[in-house]
Short mmCIF file of C-alpha atoms and ligand atoms in Angstrom, two decimals:
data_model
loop_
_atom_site.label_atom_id
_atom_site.label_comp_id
_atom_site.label_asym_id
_atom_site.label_seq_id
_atom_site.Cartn_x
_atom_site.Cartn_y
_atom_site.Cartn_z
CA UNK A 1 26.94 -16.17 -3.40
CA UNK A 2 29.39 -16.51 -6.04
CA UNK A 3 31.93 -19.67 -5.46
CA UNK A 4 35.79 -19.57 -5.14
CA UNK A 5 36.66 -15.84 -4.72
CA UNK A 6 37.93 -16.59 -1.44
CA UNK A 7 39.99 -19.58 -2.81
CA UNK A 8 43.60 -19.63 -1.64
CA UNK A 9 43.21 -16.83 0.63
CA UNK A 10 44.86 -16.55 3.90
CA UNK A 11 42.05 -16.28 6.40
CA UNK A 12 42.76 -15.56 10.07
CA UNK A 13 40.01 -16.84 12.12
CA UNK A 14 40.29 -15.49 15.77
CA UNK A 15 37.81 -17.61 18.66
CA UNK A 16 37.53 -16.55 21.69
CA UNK A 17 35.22 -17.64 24.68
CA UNK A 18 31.85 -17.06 23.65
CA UNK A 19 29.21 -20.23 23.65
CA UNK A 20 28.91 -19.03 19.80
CA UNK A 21 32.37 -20.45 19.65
CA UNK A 22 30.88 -24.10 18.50
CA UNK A 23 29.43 -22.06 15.49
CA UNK A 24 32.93 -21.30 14.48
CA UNK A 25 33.91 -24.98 14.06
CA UNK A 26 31.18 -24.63 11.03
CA UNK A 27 32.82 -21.49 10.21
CA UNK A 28 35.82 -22.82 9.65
CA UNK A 29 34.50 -25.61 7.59
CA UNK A 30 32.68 -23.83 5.08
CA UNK A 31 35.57 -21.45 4.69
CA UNK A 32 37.79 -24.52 3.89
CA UNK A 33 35.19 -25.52 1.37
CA UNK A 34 35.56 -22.14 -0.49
CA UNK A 35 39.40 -23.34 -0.91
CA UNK A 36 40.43 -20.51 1.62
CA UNK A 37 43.33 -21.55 3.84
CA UNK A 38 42.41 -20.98 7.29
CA UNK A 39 44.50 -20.22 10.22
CA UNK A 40 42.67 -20.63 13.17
CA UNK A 41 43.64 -18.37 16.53
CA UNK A 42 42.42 -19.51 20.22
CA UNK A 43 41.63 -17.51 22.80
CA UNK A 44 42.95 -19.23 26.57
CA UNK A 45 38.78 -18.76 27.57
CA UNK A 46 37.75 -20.17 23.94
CA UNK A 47 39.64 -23.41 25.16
CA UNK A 48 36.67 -23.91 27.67
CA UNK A 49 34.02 -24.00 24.87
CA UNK A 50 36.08 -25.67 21.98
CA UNK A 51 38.93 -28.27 21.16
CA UNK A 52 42.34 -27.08 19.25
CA UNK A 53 41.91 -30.35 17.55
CA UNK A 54 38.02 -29.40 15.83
CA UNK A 55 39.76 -27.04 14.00
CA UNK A 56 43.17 -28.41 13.18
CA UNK A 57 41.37 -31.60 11.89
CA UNK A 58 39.25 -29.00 9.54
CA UNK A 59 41.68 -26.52 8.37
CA UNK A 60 44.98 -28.86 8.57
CA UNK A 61 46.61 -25.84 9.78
CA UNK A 62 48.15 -25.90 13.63
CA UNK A 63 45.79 -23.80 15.65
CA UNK A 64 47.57 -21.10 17.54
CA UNK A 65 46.83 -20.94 21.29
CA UNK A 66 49.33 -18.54 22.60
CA UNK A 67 52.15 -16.07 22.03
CA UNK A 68 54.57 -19.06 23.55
CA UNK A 69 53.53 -22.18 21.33
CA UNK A 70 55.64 -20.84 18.15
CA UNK A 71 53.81 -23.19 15.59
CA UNK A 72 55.93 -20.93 12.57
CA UNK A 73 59.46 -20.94 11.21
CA UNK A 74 60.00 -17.46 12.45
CA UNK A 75 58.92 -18.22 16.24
CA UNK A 76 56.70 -15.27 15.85
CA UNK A 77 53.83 -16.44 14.83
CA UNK A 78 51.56 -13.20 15.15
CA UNK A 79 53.47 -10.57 13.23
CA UNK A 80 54.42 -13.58 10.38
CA UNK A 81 50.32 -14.45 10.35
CA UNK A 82 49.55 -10.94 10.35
CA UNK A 83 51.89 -9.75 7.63
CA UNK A 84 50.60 -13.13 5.49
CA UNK A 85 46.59 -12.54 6.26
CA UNK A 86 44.62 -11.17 3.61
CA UNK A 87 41.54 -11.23 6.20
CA UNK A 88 41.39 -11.53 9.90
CA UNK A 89 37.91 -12.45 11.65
CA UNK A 90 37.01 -12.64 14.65
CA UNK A 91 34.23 -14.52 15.60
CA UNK A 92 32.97 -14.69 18.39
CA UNK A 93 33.85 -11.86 19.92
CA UNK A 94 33.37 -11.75 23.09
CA UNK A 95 33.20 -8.37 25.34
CA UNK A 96 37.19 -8.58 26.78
CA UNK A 97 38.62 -8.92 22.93
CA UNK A 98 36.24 -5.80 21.93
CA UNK A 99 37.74 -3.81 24.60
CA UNK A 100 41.31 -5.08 23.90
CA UNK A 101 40.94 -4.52 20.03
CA UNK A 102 39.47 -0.97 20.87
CA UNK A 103 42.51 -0.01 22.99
CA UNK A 104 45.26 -1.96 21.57
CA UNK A 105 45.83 -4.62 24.49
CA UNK A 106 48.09 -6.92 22.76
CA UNK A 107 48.14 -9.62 25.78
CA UNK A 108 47.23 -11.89 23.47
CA UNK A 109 48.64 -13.05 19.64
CA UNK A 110 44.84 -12.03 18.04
CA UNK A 111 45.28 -8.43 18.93
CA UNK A 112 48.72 -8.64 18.61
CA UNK A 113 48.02 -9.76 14.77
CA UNK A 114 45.26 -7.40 15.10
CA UNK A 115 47.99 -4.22 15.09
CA UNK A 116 50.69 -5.93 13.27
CA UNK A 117 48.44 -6.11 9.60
CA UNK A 118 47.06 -4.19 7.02
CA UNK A 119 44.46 -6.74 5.97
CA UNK A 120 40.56 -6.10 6.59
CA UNK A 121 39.41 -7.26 9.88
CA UNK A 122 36.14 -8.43 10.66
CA UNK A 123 34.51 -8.74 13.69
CA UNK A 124 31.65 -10.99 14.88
CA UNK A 125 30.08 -9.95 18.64
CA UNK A 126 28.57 -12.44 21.18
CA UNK A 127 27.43 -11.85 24.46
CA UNK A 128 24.68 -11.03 26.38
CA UNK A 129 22.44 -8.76 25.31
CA UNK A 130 22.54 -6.41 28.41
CA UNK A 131 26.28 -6.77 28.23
CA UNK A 132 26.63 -5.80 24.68
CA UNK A 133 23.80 -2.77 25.15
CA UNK A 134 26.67 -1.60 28.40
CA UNK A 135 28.23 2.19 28.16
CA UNK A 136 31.52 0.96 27.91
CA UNK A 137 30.71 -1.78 25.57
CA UNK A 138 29.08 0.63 22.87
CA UNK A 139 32.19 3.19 23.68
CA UNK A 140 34.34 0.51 22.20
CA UNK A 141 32.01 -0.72 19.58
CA UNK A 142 32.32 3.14 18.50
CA UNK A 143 35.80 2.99 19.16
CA UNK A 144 36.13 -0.08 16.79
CA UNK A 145 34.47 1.66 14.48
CA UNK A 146 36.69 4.70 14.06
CA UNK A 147 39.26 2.41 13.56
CA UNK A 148 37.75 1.46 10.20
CA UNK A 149 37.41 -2.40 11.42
CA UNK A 150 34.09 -4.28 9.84
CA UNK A 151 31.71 -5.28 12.55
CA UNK A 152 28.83 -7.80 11.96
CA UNK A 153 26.15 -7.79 14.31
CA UNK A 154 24.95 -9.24 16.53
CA UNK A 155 21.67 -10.15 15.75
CA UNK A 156 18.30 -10.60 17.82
CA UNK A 157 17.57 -13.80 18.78
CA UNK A 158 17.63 -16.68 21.56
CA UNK A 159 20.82 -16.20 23.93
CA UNK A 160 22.20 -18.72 26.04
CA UNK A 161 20.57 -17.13 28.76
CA UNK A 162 17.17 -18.00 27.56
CA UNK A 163 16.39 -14.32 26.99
CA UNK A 164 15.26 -13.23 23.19
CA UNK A 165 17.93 -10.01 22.99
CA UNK A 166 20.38 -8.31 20.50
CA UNK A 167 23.59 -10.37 21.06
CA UNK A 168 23.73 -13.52 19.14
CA UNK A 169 26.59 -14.15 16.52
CA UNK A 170 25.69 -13.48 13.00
CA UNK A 171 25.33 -16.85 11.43
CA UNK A 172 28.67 -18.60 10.17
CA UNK A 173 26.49 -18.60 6.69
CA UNK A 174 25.87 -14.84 6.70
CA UNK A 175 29.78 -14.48 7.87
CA UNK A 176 30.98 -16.05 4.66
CA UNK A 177 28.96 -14.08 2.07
CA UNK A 178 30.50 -10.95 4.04
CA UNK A 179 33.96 -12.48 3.72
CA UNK A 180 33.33 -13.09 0.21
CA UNK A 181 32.51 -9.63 -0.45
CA UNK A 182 35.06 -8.04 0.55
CA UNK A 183 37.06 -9.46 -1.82
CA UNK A 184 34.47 -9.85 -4.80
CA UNK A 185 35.23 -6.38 -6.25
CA UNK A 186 35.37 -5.43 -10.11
CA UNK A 187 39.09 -3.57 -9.81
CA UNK A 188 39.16 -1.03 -12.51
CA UNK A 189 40.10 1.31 -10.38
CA UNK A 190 43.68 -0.16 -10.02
CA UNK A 191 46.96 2.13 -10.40
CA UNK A 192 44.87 4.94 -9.50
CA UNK A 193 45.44 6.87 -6.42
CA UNK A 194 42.66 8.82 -5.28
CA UNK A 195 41.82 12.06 -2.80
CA UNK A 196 38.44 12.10 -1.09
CA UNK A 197 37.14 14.75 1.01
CA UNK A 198 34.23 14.38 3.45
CA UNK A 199 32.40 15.81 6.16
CA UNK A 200 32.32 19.63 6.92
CA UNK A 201 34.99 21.48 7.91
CA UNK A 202 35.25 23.74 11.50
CA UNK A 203 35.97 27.37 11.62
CA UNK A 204 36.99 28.13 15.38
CA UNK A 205 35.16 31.70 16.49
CA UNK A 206 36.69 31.09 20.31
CA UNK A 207 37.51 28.21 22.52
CA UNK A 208 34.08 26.90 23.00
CA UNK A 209 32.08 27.72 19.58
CA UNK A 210 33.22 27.24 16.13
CA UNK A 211 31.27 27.40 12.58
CA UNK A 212 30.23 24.33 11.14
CA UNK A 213 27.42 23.03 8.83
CA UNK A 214 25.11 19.80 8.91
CA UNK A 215 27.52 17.52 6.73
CA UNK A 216 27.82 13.77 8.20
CA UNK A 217 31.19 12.56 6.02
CA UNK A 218 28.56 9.61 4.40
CA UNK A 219 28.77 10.49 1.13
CA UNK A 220 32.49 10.95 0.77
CA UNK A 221 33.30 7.52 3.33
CA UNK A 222 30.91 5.63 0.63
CA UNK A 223 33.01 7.24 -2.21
CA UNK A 224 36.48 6.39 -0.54
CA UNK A 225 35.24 2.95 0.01
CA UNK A 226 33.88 2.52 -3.45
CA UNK A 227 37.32 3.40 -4.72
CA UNK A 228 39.40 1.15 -2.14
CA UNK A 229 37.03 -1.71 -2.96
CA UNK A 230 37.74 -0.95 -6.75
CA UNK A 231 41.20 -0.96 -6.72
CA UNK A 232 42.20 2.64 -6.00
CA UNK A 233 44.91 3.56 -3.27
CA UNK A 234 43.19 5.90 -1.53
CA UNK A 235 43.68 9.34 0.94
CA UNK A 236 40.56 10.85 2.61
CA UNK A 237 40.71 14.11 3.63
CA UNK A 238 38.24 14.71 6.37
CA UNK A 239 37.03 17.60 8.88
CA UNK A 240 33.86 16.97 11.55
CA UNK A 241 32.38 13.26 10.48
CA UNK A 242 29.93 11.15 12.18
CA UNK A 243 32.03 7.89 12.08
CA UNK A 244 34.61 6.11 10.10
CA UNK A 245 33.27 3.09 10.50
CA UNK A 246 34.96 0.32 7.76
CA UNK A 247 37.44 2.18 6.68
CA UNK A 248 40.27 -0.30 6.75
CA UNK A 249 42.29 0.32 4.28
CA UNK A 250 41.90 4.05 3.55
CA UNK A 251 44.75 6.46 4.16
CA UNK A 252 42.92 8.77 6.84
CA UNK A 253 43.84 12.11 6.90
CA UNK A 254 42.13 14.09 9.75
CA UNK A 255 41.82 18.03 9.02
CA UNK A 256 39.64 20.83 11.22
CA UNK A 257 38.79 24.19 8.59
CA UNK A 258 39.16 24.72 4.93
CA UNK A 259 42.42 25.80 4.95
CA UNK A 260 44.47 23.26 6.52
CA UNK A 261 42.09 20.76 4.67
CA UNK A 262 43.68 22.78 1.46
CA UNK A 263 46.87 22.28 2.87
CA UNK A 264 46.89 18.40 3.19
CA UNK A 265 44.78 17.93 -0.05
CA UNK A 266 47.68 19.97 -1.50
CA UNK A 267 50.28 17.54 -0.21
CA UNK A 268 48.77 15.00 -2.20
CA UNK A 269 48.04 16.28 -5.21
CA UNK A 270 50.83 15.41 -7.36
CA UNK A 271 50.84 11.73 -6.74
CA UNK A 272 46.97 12.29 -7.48
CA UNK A 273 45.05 10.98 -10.54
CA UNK A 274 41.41 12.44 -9.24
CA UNK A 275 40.00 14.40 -6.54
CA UNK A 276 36.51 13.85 -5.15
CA UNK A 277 35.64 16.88 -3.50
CA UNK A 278 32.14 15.70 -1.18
CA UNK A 279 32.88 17.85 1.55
CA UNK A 280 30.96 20.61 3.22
CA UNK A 281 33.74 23.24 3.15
CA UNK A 282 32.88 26.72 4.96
CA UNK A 283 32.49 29.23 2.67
CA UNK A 284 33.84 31.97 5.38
CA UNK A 285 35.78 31.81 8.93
CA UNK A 286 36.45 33.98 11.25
CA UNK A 287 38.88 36.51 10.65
CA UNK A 288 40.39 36.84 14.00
CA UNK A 289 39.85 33.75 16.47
CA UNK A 290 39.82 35.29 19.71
CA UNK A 291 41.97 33.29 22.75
CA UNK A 292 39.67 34.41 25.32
CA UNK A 293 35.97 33.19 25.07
CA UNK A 294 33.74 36.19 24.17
CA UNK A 295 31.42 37.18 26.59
CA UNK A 296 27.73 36.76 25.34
CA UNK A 297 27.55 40.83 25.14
CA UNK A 298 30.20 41.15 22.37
CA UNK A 299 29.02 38.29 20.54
CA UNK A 300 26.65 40.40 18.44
CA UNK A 301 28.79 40.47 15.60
CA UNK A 302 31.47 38.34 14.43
CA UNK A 303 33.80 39.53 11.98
CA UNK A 304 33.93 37.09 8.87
CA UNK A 305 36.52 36.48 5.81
CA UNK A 306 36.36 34.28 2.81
CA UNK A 307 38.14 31.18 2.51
CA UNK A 308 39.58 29.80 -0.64
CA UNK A 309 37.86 27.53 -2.69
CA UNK A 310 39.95 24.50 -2.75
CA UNK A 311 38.22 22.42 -5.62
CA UNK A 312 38.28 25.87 -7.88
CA UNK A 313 42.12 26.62 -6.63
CA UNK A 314 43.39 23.24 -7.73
CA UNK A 315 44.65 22.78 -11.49
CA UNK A 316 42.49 20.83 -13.52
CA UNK A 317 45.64 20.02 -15.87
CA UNK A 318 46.92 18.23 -13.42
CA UNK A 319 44.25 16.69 -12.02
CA UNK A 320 40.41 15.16 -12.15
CA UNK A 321 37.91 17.38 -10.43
CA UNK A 322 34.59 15.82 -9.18
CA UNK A 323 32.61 17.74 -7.07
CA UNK A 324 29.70 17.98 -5.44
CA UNK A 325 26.76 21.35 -5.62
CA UNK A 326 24.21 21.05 -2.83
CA UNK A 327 21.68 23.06 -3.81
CA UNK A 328 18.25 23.99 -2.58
CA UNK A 329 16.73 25.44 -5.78
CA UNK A 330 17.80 25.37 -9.67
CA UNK A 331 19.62 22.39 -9.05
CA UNK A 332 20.23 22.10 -12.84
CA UNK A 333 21.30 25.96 -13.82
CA UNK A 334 23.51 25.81 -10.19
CA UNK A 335 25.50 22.59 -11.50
CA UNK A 336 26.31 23.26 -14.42
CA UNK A 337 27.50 27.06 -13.32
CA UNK A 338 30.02 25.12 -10.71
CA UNK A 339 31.11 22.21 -13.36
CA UNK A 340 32.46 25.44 -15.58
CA UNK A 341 33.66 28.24 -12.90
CA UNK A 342 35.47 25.19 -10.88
CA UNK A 343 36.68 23.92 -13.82
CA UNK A 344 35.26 19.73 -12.77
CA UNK A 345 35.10 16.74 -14.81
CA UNK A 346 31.90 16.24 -13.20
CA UNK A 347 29.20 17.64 -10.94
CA UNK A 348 27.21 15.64 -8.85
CA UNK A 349 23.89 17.70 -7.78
CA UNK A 350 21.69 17.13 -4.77
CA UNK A 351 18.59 18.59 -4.03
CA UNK A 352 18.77 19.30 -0.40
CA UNK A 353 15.26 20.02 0.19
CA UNK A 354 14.53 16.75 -0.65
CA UNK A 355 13.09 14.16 2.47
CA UNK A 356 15.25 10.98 2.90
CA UNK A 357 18.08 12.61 0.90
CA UNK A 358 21.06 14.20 1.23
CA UNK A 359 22.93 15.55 4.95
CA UNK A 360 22.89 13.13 7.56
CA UNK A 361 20.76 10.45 5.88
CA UNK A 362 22.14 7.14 4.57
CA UNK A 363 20.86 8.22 0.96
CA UNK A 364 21.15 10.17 -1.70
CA UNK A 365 19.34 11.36 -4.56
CA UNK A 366 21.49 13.21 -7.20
CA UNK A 367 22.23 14.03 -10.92
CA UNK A 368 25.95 13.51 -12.69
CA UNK A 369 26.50 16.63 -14.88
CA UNK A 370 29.05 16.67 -16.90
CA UNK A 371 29.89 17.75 -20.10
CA UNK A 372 28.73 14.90 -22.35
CA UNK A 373 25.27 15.39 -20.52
CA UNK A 374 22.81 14.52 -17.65
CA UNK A 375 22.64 11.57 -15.44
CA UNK A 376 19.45 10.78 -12.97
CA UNK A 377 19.54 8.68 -10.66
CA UNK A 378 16.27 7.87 -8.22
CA UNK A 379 17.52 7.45 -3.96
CA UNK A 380 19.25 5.31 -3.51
CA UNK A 381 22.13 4.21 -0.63
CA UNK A 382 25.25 6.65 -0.70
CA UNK A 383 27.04 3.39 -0.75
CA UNK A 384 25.56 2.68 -4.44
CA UNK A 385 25.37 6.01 -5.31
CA UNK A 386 28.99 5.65 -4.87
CA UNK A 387 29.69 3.47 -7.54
CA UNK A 388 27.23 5.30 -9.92
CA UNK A 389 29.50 8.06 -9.55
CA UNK A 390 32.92 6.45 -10.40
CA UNK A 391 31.38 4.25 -12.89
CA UNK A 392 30.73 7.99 -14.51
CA UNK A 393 33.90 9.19 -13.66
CA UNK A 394 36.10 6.20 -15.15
CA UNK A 395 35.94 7.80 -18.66
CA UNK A 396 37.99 10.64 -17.37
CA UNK A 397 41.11 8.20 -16.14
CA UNK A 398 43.98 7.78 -18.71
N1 CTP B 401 34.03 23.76 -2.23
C1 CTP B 401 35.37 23.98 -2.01
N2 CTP B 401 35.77 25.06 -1.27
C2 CTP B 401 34.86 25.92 -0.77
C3 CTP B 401 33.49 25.69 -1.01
C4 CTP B 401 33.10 24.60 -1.74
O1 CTP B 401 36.20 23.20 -2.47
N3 CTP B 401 35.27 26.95 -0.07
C5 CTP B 401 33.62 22.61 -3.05
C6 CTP B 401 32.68 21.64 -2.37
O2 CTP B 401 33.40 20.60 -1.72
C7 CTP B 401 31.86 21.09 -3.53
C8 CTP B 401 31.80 22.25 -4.49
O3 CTP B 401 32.90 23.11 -4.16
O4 CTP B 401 32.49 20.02 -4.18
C9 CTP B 401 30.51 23.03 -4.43
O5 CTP B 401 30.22 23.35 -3.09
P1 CTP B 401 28.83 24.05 -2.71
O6 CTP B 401 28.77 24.24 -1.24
O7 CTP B 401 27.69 23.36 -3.39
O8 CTP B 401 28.95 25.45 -3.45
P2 CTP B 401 29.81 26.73 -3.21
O9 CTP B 401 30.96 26.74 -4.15
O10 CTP B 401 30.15 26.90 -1.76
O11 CTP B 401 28.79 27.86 -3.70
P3 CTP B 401 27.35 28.30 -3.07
O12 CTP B 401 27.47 28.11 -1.58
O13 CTP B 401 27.22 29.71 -3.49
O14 CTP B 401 26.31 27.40 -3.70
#
């Protein structure tokens, strides 16, 4: 791993009262090493497993124990940390700091910093395996998740209980290189801001049933990464996704059908340099959503209306179309109808027959089409497919 990206970075490193803690000490070191200035946080139960003075000897920095022991010139050390971080970790996390990060417990200054930043947080889980594999454990790892926060691990291995299980800390080693990257980005995305839509949108018929399609939001959460990563300042427009996991960062913008997902994209567009158009929008909803839910008998027939075509509606004068054509046959002869009636920069194509490929699945197989020519890629992750995409879409900014 490349040497010195983190160097002079404010790095928030959060311990709390896991055995895994002692790992932390090393942690610490190596991030020192990098040039990073660390600022480590204690939890009260991470003072059972490790000394203040490990860490303050490593990182020369006062180690921060409590909302009460005011170690900055402001006497508010969390909110002045937070506001300064340009990472927090926390590692180890133990189960009671999951389920206070999840809900927002701020009993303590790490999830108190935890609320108060905007940096990327990253957290590292240790516990028991049978803890960690609990329903309410998993509710907040989900919940953790949605809230775009970075978790790492844990891995299988030997816990302290003697027992070979899911639950150890990733390694302090492994921890760096994933600190590194978030910051080891090319930029040339810079100045722009960005709209990206993912996931497929919900057309109510009644209370209890609705009209939706098979999109999982992947493909347009590896896009709006892609661009945050590279620079970009960045709104994603979603309807029904899977998760949101890592999406610190990203301006989320939560939408149900097509037409209030026009609305917000609409908001937006003026401060807009490109649009990214991945998701699954319903090509019809009802036309009358009925209050009542319809009894099974009169369910027959539903009466249906077009909706708009958002990436076609928008003005390509004003803006950069991408979009997307899933097709299922003449993948070619479909995408390069949609790049001309839509009026796109660029069209990327999936074949949706394809196995491995495509909805749901964590890869993708496409074609760019644009007007210069074709583009084929072989599967790959959505995550690199990503890139491939802006790297083909750069030519189109300024
Ligand atoms: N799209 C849109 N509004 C719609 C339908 C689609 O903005 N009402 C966008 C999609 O987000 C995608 C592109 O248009 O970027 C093509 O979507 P796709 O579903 O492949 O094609 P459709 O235009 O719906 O045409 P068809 O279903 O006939 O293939």
């Amino acid at each position: 791993m490349s040497k010195k990206i983190i160097k002079n970075k404010n790095i928030i490193l959060c311990v709390t009262g896991s055995i895994a803690a002692y790992k932390s000490i090393y942690l610490s070191s190596l991030l020192v090493k990098e040039g990073a200035n660390v600022q480590v946080m204690l939890s009260e139960s991470a003072k059972n497993f490790v000394g203040e003075s490990s860490f303050s000897g490593i990182t020369h920095n006062e180690v921060i124990t409590g909302y009460y022991d005011s170690k900055t010139s402001l006497s508010i050390d969390h909110i002045e940390i937070a506001k300064k971080a340009d990472v927090i970790v926390v590692a180890p996390a133990t189960a009671n700091i999951l389920a206070k990060i999840a809900l927002g417990i701020s009993s303590d200054p790490i999830v108190g910093s935890i609320l108060a930043t905007k940096a990327p947080i990253l957290i590292a889980p240790a516990m028991d395996g049978d803890m960690y594999s609990s329903k309410q454990i998993q509710g907040h790892i989900n919940e953790i998740n949605n809230l775009g926060y970075k978790i790492s691990g844990p891995e299988k291995g030997r816990l302290a209980s003697g027992i070979e299980e899911f639950g150890r800390m990733t390694e302090p080693e492994s921890l760096l290189d994933e600190i590194i990257n978030i910051f080891q980005k090319k930029k040339d995305y810079n100045q722009v801001e960005a709209i990206v839509t993912a996931g497929g949108t919900i057309e109510d018929i009644d209370p209890v049933r609705y009209i939706s399609n098979k999109s999982s939001g992947k493909m347009g959460i590896a896009l709006a990464k892609a661009l945050r990563d590279r620079g970009a300042v960045v709104n994603l427009v979603y309807g029904r996704v899977d998760s949101l996991e890592e999406t610190y960062g990203i301006n989320k913008i939560p939408t149900k059908s097509a037409v209030e997902m026009k609305n917000e994209i609409e908001k937006l567009i003026d401060r807009s340099q490109i649009i990214i158009m991945s998701a699954a929008v319903a090509d019809y909803r009802v036309k009358k959503i009925s209050k009542e839910k319809i009894k099974k008998d009169n369910l027959d027939s539903i009466q249906l209306e077009k909706n708009p075509d958002i990436l076609k509606s928008l003005d390509s004068s004003k803006i950069i179309k991408v979009g997307f054509a899933a097709e299922s046959e003449n993948l070619l002869i479909n995408a390069k109808k949609k790049l001309s009636s839509k009026d796109c920069k660029i069209i990327v194509a999936n074949d949706i027959t394809l196995e491995g490929s495509g909805f749901g699945s964590d890869n993708n197989k496409a074609v760019l089409v644009d007007n210069d020519g074709e583009e084929t890629f072989p599967l790959m992750s959505k995550n690199e497919l990503a890139h491939k995409i802006l790297d083909r879409a750069k030519k189109f900014i300024n």
